[in-house]
PDB file of C-alpha atoms and ligand atoms in Angstrom:
ATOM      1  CA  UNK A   7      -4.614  21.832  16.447  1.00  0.00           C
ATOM      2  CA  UNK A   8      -6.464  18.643  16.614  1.00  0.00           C
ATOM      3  CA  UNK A   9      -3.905  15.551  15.004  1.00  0.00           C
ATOM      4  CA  UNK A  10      -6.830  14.962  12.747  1.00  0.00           C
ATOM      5  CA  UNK A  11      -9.131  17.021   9.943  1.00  0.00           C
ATOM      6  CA  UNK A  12     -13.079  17.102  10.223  1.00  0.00           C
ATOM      7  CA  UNK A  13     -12.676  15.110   7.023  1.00  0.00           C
ATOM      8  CA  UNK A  14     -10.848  12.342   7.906  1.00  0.00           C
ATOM      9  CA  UNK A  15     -12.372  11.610  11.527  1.00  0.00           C
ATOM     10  CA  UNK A  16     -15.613  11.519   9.683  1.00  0.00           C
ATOM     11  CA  UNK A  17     -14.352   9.263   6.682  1.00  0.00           C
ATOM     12  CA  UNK A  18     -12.682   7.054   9.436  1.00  0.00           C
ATOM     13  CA  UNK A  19     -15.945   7.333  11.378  1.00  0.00           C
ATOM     14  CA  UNK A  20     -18.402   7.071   8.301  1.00  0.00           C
ATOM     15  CA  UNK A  21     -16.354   5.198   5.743  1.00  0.00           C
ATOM     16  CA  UNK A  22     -17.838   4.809   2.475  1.00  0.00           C
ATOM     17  CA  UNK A  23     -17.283   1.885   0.173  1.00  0.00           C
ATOM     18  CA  UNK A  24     -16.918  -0.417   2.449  1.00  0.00           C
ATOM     19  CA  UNK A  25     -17.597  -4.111   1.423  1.00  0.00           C
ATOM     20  CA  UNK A  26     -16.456  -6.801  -1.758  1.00  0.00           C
ATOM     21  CA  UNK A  27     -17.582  -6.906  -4.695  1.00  0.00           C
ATOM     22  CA  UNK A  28     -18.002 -10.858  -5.776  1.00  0.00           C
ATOM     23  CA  UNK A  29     -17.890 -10.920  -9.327  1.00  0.00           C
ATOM     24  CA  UNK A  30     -14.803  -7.531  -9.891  1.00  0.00           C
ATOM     25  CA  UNK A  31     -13.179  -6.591 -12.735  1.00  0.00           C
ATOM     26  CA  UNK A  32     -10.011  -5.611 -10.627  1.00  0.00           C
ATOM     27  CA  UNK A  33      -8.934  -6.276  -7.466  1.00  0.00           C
ATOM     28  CA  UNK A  34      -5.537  -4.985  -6.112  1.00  0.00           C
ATOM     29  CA  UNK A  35      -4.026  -5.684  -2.607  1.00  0.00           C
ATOM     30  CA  UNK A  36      -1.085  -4.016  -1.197  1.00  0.00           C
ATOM     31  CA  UNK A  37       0.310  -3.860   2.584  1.00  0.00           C
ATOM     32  CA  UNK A  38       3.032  -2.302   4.641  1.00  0.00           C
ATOM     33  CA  UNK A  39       5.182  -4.688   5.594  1.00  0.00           C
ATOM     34  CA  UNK A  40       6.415  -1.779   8.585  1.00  0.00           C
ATOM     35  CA  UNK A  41       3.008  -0.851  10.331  1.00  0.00           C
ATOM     36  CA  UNK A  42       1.175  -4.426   9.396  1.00  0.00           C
ATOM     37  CA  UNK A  43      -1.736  -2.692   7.963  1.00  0.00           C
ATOM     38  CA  UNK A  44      -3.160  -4.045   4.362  1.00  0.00           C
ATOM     39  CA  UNK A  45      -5.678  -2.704   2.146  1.00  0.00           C
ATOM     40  CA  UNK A  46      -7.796  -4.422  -0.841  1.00  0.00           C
ATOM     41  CA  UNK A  47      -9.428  -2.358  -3.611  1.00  0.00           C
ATOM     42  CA  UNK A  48     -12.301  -4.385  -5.851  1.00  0.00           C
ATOM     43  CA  UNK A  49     -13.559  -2.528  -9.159  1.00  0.00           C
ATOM     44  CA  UNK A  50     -16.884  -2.969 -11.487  1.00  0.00           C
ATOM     45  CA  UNK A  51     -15.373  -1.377 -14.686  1.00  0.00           C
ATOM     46  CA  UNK A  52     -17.989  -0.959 -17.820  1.00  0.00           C
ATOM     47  CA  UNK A  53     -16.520   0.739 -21.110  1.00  0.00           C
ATOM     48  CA  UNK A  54     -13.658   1.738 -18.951  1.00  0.00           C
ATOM     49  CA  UNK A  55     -15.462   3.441 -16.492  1.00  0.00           C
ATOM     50  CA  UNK A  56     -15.181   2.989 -12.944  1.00  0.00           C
ATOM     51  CA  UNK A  57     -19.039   2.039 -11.822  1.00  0.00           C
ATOM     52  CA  UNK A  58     -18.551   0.700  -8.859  1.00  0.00           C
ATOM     53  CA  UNK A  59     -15.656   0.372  -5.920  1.00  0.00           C
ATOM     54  CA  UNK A  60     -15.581  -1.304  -2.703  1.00  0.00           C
ATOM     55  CA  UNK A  61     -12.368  -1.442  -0.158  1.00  0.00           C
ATOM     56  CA  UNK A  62     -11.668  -3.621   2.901  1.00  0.00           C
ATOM     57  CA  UNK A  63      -8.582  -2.482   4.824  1.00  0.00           C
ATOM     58  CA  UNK A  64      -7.637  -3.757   8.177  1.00  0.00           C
ATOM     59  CA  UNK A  65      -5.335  -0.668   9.201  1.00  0.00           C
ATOM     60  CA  UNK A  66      -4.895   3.030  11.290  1.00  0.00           C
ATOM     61  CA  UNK A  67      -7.549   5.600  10.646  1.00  0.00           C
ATOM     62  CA  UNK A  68      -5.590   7.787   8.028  1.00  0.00           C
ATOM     63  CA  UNK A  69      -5.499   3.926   6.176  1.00  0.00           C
ATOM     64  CA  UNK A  70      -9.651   4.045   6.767  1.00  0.00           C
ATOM     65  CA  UNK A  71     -10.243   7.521   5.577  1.00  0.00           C
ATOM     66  CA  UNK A  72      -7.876   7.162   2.818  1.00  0.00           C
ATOM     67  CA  UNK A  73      -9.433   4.174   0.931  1.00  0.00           C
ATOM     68  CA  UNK A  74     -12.627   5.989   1.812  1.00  0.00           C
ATOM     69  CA  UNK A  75     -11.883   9.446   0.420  1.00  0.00           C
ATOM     70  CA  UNK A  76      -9.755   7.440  -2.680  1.00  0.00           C
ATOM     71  CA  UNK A  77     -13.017   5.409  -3.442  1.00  0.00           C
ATOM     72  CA  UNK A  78     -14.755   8.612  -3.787  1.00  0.00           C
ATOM     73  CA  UNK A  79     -12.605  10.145  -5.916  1.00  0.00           C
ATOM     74  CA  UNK A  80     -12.601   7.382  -8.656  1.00  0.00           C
ATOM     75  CA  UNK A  81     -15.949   6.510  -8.353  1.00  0.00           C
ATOM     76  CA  UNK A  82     -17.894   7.383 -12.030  1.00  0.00           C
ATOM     77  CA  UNK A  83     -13.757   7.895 -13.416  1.00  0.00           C
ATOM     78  CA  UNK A  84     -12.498   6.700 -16.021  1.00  0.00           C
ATOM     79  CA  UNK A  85      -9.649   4.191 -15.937  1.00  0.00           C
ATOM     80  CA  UNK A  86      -6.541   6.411 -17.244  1.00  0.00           C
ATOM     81  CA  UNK A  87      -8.100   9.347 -15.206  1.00  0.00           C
ATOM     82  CA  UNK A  88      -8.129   7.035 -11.762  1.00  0.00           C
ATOM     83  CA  UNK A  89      -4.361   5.720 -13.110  1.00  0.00           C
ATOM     84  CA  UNK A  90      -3.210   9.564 -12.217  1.00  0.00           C
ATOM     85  CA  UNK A  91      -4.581   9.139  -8.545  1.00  0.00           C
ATOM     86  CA  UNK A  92      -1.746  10.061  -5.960  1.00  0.00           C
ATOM     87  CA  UNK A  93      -1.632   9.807  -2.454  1.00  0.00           C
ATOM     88  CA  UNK A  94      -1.322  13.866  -2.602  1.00  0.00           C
ATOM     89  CA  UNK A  95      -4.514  14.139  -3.868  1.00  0.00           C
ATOM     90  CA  UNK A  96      -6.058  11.428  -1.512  1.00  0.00           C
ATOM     91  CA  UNK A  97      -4.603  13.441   1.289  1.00  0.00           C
ATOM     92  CA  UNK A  98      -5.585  16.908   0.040  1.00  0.00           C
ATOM     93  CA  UNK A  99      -9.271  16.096  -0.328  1.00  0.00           C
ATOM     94  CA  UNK A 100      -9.034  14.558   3.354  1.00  0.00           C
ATOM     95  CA  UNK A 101      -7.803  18.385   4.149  1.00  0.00           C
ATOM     96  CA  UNK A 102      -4.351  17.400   5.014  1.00  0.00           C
ATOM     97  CA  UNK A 103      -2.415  13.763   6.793  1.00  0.00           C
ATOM     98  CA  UNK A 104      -0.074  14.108   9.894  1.00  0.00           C
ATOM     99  CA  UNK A 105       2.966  13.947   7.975  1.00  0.00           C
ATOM    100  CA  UNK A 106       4.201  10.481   9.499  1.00  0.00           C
ATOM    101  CA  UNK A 107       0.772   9.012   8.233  1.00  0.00           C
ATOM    102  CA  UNK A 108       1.323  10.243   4.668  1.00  0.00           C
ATOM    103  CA  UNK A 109       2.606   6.772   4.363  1.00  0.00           C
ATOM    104  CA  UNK A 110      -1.158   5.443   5.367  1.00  0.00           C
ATOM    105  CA  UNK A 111      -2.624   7.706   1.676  1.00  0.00           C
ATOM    106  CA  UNK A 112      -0.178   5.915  -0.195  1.00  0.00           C
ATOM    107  CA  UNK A 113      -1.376   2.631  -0.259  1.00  0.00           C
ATOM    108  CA  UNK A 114      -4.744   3.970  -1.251  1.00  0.00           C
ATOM    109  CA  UNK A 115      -2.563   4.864  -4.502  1.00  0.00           C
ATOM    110  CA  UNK A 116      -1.402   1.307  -4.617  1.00  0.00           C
ATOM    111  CA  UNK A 117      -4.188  -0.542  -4.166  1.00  0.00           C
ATOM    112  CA  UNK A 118      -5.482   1.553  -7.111  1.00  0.00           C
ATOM    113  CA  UNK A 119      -2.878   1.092  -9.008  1.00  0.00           C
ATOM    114  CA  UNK A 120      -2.703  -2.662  -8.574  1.00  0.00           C
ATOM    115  CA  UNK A 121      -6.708  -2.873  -9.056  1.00  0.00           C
ATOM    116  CA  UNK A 122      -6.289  -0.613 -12.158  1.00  0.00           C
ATOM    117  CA  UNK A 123      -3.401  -3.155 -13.578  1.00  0.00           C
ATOM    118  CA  UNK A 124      -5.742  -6.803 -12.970  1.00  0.00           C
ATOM    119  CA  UNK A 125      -8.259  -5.421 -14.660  1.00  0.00           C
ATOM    120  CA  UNK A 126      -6.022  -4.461 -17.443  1.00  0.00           C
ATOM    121  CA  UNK A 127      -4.280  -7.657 -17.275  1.00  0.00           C
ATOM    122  CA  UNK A 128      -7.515  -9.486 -17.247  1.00  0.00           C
ATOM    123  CA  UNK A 129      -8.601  -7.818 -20.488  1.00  0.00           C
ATOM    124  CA  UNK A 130      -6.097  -8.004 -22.592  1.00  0.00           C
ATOM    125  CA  UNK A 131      -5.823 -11.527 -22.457  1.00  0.00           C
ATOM    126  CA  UNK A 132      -9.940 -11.471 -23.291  1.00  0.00           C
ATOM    127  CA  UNK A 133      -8.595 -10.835 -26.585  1.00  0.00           C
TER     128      UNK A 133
HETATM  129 FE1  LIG B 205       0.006   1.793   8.542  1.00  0.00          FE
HETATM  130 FE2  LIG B 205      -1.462   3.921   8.623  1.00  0.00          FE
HETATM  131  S1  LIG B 205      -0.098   3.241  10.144  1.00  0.00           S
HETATM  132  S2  LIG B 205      -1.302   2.489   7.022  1.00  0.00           S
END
């Protein structure tokens, strides 16, 4: 069996979301501190709904097709329904991670998380 799914060599290959987005409502950043690799998640958030998210991560191809598959999955969500994001989930719709590179689809739930959490922070002192 090849080490890789269809899905993730073509997310690695073809990785959507890439980019910044300048003016985000969240941004969240996490890294392993074992493999080196570090990922960045940027949000556009209107009436808490996810309309836009980018992802820059300098990392291993499961870290590649994770943020890519992740960004797809939150994309048009709303906030408390992208909250509930888990790596599993991230790693199911890539049809299945080697399971010593689960480690890569879980900071695609971080960087989430993190994102999710700024631009909480960031509006609730708005008030
Ligand atoms: Fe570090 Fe994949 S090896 S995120």
């Amino acid at each position: 069996m090849a080490l890789y799914s269809d899905k993730v060599m073509d997310h690695f290959l073809k990785p959507r979301n890439v980019g910044v987005i300048e003016d985000a409502d969240g941004i969240g950043e996490v890294g392993n501190a074992r493999c080196g690799d570090i990922m960045k998640i940027y949000l556009k958030i209107d009436d808490d709904i996810i309309t836009d998210v980018k992802f820059e991560t300098f990392g291993c191809a499961s870290a590649i097709a994770s943020s890519s598959m992740a960004t797809e999955l939150i994309k048009g969500q709303k906030v408390e329904d992208a909250m509930a994001l888990t790596n599993k989930a991230v790693a199911e719709a890539l049809d299945g991670l080697p399971d010593y590179k689960m480690h890569c689809s879980v900071l695609a739930e971080e960087a989430i998380q993190k994102a999710l959490e700024d631009y909480q922070s960031k509006k609730s002192q708005e008030k």
